Amino acid sequence: MNLLTISFVHGLESTYDKYLQINTNLTELFGEPIYKETERITSNSIVLDVDKNIRTQDSYTASGMLKGVGNVTDKSTFLTTFQREGNVTTSNGNGIFTTVDGEIATYIGQDLGMIDENGVEIFRGIQIFQTESNGKLSFLDNLIGLYEYKNWPDGKKTGMIWQWK
């Protein structure tokens, strides 16, 4: 049993390394991420339909570091459609970034999700931000972000957003 556990953990570490390389390649294309998620929890999940395609509504609360700002909270709700064939989903939703001192930026997002051969759920998409802030979040107004979020089989969750320049 211990050998299987060690093999699984070792394999997962190799998988993490693989995805760090992919993130490095995205960073080469777009520069350093403007947002790095540090924690995410699913606060609510509702099954909306199972007749044609399975559809869910999922709400999340996350925290992370926003470039030039520091800690922010990200609250979002996404509607996800699971395709009947294959491990593919499409999602669209809305969210709010909030700073510790109360500044707010909103966004709309859309992504394509898939599960890779290692069981990692990967969501790649686009977010379009808006804000009326004149403070630290003002740079987000009309900013287009490209994102990649991952849910690992061991429960780890990661996410990054790059600015499309």
mmCIF file of C-alpha atoms in Angstrom:
data_model
loop_
_atom_site.group_PDB
_atom_site.id
_atom_site.type_symbol
_atom_site.label_atom_id
_atom_site.label_comp_id
_atom_site.label_asym_id
_atom_site.label_seq_id
_atom_site.Cartn_x
_atom_site.Cartn_y
_atom_site.Cartn_z
ATOM 1 C CA MET A 1 0.000 0.000 0.000
ATOM 2 C CA ASN A 2 2.789 2.452 0.832
ATOM 3 C CA LEU A 3 4.465 1.812 -2.522
ATOM 4 C CA LEU A 4 1.266 2.641 -4.377
ATOM 5 C CA THR A 5 0.844 5.811 -2.351
ATOM 6 C CA ILE A 6 4.425 6.867 -3.003
ATOM 7 C CA SER A 7 4.054 6.115 -6.719
ATOM 8 C CA PHE A 8 0.843 8.130 -6.881
ATOM 9 C CA VAL A 9 2.373 11.112 -5.103
ATOM 10 C CA HIS A 10 5.508 10.927 -7.233
ATOM 11 C CA GLY A 11 3.411 10.780 -10.407
ATOM 12 C CA LEU A 12 1.327 13.722 -9.271
ATOM 13 C CA GLU A 13 4.437 15.779 -8.569
ATOM 14 C CA SER A 14 5.609 15.051 -12.118
ATOM 15 C CA THR A 15 2.206 16.179 -13.373
ATOM 16 C CA TYR A 16 2.508 19.439 -11.386
ATOM 17 C CA ASP A 17 5.919 20.003 -12.992
ATOM 18 C CA LYS A 18 4.381 19.466 -16.443
ATOM 19 C CA TYR A 19 1.727 22.110 -15.785
ATOM 20 C CA LEU A 20 4.248 24.527 -14.352
ATOM 21 C CA GLN A 21 6.019 24.245 -17.712
ATOM 22 C CA ILE A 22 2.769 25.036 -19.553
ATOM 23 C CA ASN A 23 2.257 28.087 -17.316
ATOM 24 C CA THR A 24 5.843 29.130 -18.054
ATOM 25 C CA ASN A 25 5.058 28.991 -21.785
ATOM 26 C CA LEU A 26 1.933 31.137 -21.284
ATOM 27 C CA THR A 27 4.017 33.595 -19.287
ATOM 28 C CA GLU A 28 6.494 33.795 -22.171
ATOM 29 C CA LEU A 29 3.613 34.745 -24.469
ATOM 30 C CA PHE A 30 1.692 37.138 -22.208
ATOM 31 C CA GLY A 31 4.146 38.205 -19.494
ATOM 32 C CA GLU A 32 3.742 37.580 -15.788
ATOM 33 C CA PRO A 33 0.206 36.715 -14.667
ATOM 34 C CA ILE A 34 -1.747 39.641 -13.243
ATOM 35 C CA TYR A 35 -3.558 37.298 -10.826
ATOM 36 C CA LYS A 36 -2.428 34.198 -8.978
ATOM 37 C CA GLU A 37 -5.064 32.346 -7.018
ATOM 38 C CA THR A 38 -4.044 31.113 -3.586
ATOM 39 C CA GLU A 39 -7.268 29.404 -2.461
ATOM 40 C CA ARG A 40 -10.685 28.478 -3.926
ATOM 41 C CA ILE A 41 -13.762 26.801 -2.498
ATOM 42 C CA THR A 42 -17.048 25.870 -4.128
ATOM 43 C CA SER A 43 -19.702 27.582 -2.044
ATOM 44 C CA ASN A 44 -22.753 26.257 -3.901
ATOM 45 C CA SER A 45 -23.501 23.838 -6.739
ATOM 46 C CA ILE A 46 -26.946 23.266 -8.250
ATOM 47 C CA VAL A 47 -27.888 20.767 -10.975
ATOM 48 C CA LEU A 48 -30.122 22.633 -13.438
ATOM 49 C CA ASP A 49 -30.771 20.041 -16.140
ATOM 50 C CA VAL A 50 -30.068 16.384 -16.900
ATOM 51 C CA ASP A 51 -32.414 15.801 -19.870
ATOM 52 C CA LYS A 52 -30.259 16.854 -22.835
ATOM 53 C CA ASN A 53 -26.868 17.917 -21.554
ATOM 54 C CA ILE A 54 -26.070 18.094 -17.877
ATOM 55 C CA ARG A 55 -26.037 21.722 -16.715
ATOM 56 C CA THR A 56 -24.891 23.043 -13.360
ATOM 57 C CA GLN A 57 -24.666 26.402 -11.648
ATOM 58 C CA ASP A 58 -21.564 26.662 -9.480
ATOM 59 C CA SER A 59 -20.548 29.486 -7.162
ATOM 60 C CA TYR A 60 -16.989 29.973 -5.975
ATOM 61 C CA THR A 61 -15.125 32.107 -3.498
ATOM 62 C CA ALA A 62 -11.404 32.495 -4.027
ATOM 63 C CA SER A 63 -8.559 34.623 -2.803
ATOM 64 C CA GLY A 64 -5.392 35.546 -4.581
ATOM 65 C CA MET A 65 -2.746 38.121 -5.347
ATOM 66 C CA LEU A 66 -3.491 40.778 -7.975
ATOM 67 C CA LYS A 67 -0.441 42.457 -9.514
ATOM 68 C CA GLY A 68 0.140 45.925 -8.077
ATOM 69 C CA VAL A 69 -2.767 45.523 -5.640
ATOM 70 C CA GLY A 70 -2.127 42.600 -3.307
ATOM 71 C CA ASN A 71 -4.817 40.415 -1.776
ATOM 72 C CA VAL A 72 -8.213 40.307 -3.483
ATOM 73 C CA THR A 73 -11.319 38.179 -3.088
ATOM 74 C CA ASP A 74 -12.947 36.689 -6.188
ATOM 75 C CA LYS A 75 -16.612 35.669 -5.974
ATOM 76 C CA SER A 76 -18.169 34.146 -9.077
ATOM 77 C CA THR A 77 -21.018 32.058 -10.424
ATOM 78 C CA PHE A 78 -20.689 30.031 -13.622
ATOM 79 C CA LEU A 79 -23.238 28.039 -15.629
ATOM 80 C CA THR A 80 -21.579 24.895 -16.994
ATOM 81 C CA THR A 81 -22.793 22.536 -19.707
ATOM 82 C CA PHE A 82 -21.267 19.056 -19.778
ATOM 83 C CA GLN A 83 -21.093 17.605 -23.278
ATOM 84 C CA ARG A 84 -22.547 14.086 -23.553
ATOM 85 C CA GLU A 85 -19.544 12.754 -25.452
ATOM 86 C CA GLY A 86 -16.028 13.348 -24.212
ATOM 87 C CA ASN A 87 -14.718 15.125 -21.156
ATOM 88 C CA VAL A 88 -15.579 18.630 -22.353
ATOM 89 C CA THR A 89 -17.534 21.429 -20.685
ATOM 90 C CA THR A 90 -18.410 24.970 -21.665
ATOM 91 C CA SER A 91 -19.055 27.625 -19.030
ATOM 92 C CA ASN A 92 -20.061 31.257 -18.812
ATOM 93 C CA GLY A 93 -20.463 33.406 -15.770
ATOM 94 C CA ASN A 94 -19.927 36.589 -13.808
ATOM 95 C CA GLY A 95 -17.685 37.561 -10.961
ATOM 96 C CA ILE A 96 -16.486 40.289 -8.631
ATOM 97 C CA PHE A 97 -12.932 41.115 -7.522
ATOM 98 C CA THR A 98 -12.882 42.985 -4.202
ATOM 99 C CA THR A 99 -9.872 44.541 -2.463
ATOM 100 C CA VAL A 100 -9.431 44.557 1.310
ATOM 101 C CA ASP A 101 -10.399 48.253 1.345
ATOM 102 C CA GLY A 102 -13.606 47.737 -0.660
ATOM 103 C CA GLU A 103 -12.736 48.551 -4.273
ATOM 104 C CA ILE A 104 -14.707 46.455 -6.762
ATOM 105 C CA ALA A 105 -14.182 45.259 -10.336
ATOM 106 C CA THR A 106 -16.651 42.994 -12.123
ATOM 107 C CA TYR A 107 -16.106 40.566 -14.969
ATOM 108 C CA ILE A 108 -17.844 38.258 -17.370
ATOM 109 C CA GLY A 109 -16.128 35.021 -18.297
ATOM 110 C CA GLN A 110 -16.384 32.145 -20.704
ATOM 111 C CA ASP A 111 -14.297 28.977 -20.872
ATOM 112 C CA LEU A 112 -13.770 25.520 -22.231
ATOM 113 C CA GLY A 113 -13.063 22.782 -19.716
ATOM 114 C CA MET A 114 -11.593 19.321 -20.083
ATOM 115 C CA ILE A 115 -10.154 16.515 -18.002
ATOM 116 C CA ASP A 116 -6.670 15.399 -18.990
ATOM 117 C CA GLU A 117 -5.156 11.918 -18.847
ATOM 118 C CA ASN A 118 -4.069 12.489 -15.218
ATOM 119 C CA GLY A 119 -7.565 13.435 -14.026
ATOM 120 C CA VAL A 120 -6.796 17.169 -13.795
ATOM 121 C CA GLU A 121 -9.774 19.391 -14.650
ATOM 122 C CA ILE A 122 -8.491 22.289 -16.762
ATOM 123 C CA PHE A 123 -10.535 25.386 -17.599
ATOM 124 C CA ARG A 124 -9.128 27.865 -20.127
ATOM 125 C CA GLY A 125 -11.015 30.987 -20.978
ATOM 126 C CA ILE A 126 -11.409 34.717 -21.190
ATOM 127 C CA GLN A 127 -12.584 37.354 -18.721
ATOM 128 C CA ILE A 128 -13.563 40.908 -19.585
ATOM 129 C CA PHE A 129 -13.288 43.276 -16.626
ATOM 130 C CA GLN A 130 -15.078 46.527 -15.839
ATOM 131 C CA THR A 131 -14.754 48.903 -12.919
ATOM 132 C CA GLU A 132 -15.648 52.435 -11.950
ATOM 133 C CA SER A 133 -12.734 52.487 -9.540
ATOM 134 C CA ASN A 134 -10.279 55.373 -9.706
ATOM 135 C CA GLY A 135 -7.959 53.571 -7.308
ATOM 136 C CA LYS A 136 -5.873 50.415 -7.377
ATOM 137 C CA LEU A 137 -8.319 48.451 -9.551
ATOM 138 C CA SER A 138 -8.680 51.138 -12.234
ATOM 139 C CA PHE A 139 -6.234 49.281 -14.519
ATOM 140 C CA LEU A 140 -8.810 46.457 -14.789
ATOM 141 C CA ASP A 141 -11.365 48.644 -16.590
ATOM 142 C CA ASN A 142 -11.922 47.092 -20.053
ATOM 143 C CA LEU A 143 -9.016 44.698 -19.493
ATOM 144 C CA ILE A 144 -9.207 41.325 -21.249
ATOM 145 C CA GLY A 145 -7.795 38.484 -19.209
ATOM 146 C CA LEU A 146 -6.885 34.994 -20.405
ATOM 147 C CA TYR A 147 -7.145 32.436 -17.635
ATOM 148 C CA GLU A 148 -6.325 28.900 -16.728
ATOM 149 C CA TYR A 149 -7.799 27.211 -13.656
ATOM 150 C CA LYS A 150 -7.037 23.652 -12.576
ATOM 151 C CA ASN A 151 -8.615 21.223 -10.124
ATOM 152 C CA TRP A 152 -6.213 18.413 -9.206
ATOM 153 C CA PRO A 153 -7.312 14.897 -8.161
ATOM 154 C CA ASP A 154 -5.754 15.435 -4.703
ATOM 155 C CA GLY A 155 -7.956 18.513 -4.080
ATOM 156 C CA LYS A 156 -5.364 21.170 -4.925
ATOM 157 C CA LYS A 157 -6.703 24.082 -6.989
ATOM 158 C CA THR A 158 -4.662 26.599 -8.965
ATOM 159 C CA GLY A 159 -5.549 29.559 -11.134
ATOM 160 C CA MET A 160 -3.832 32.340 -13.055
ATOM 161 C CA ILE A 161 -4.959 35.236 -15.232
ATOM 162 C CA TRP A 162 -2.782 36.893 -17.868
ATOM 163 C CA GLN A 163 -3.535 40.268 -19.443
ATOM 164 C CA TRP A 164 -4.124 40.110 -23.183
ATOM 165 C CA LYS A 165 -2.091 43.048 -24.456
#
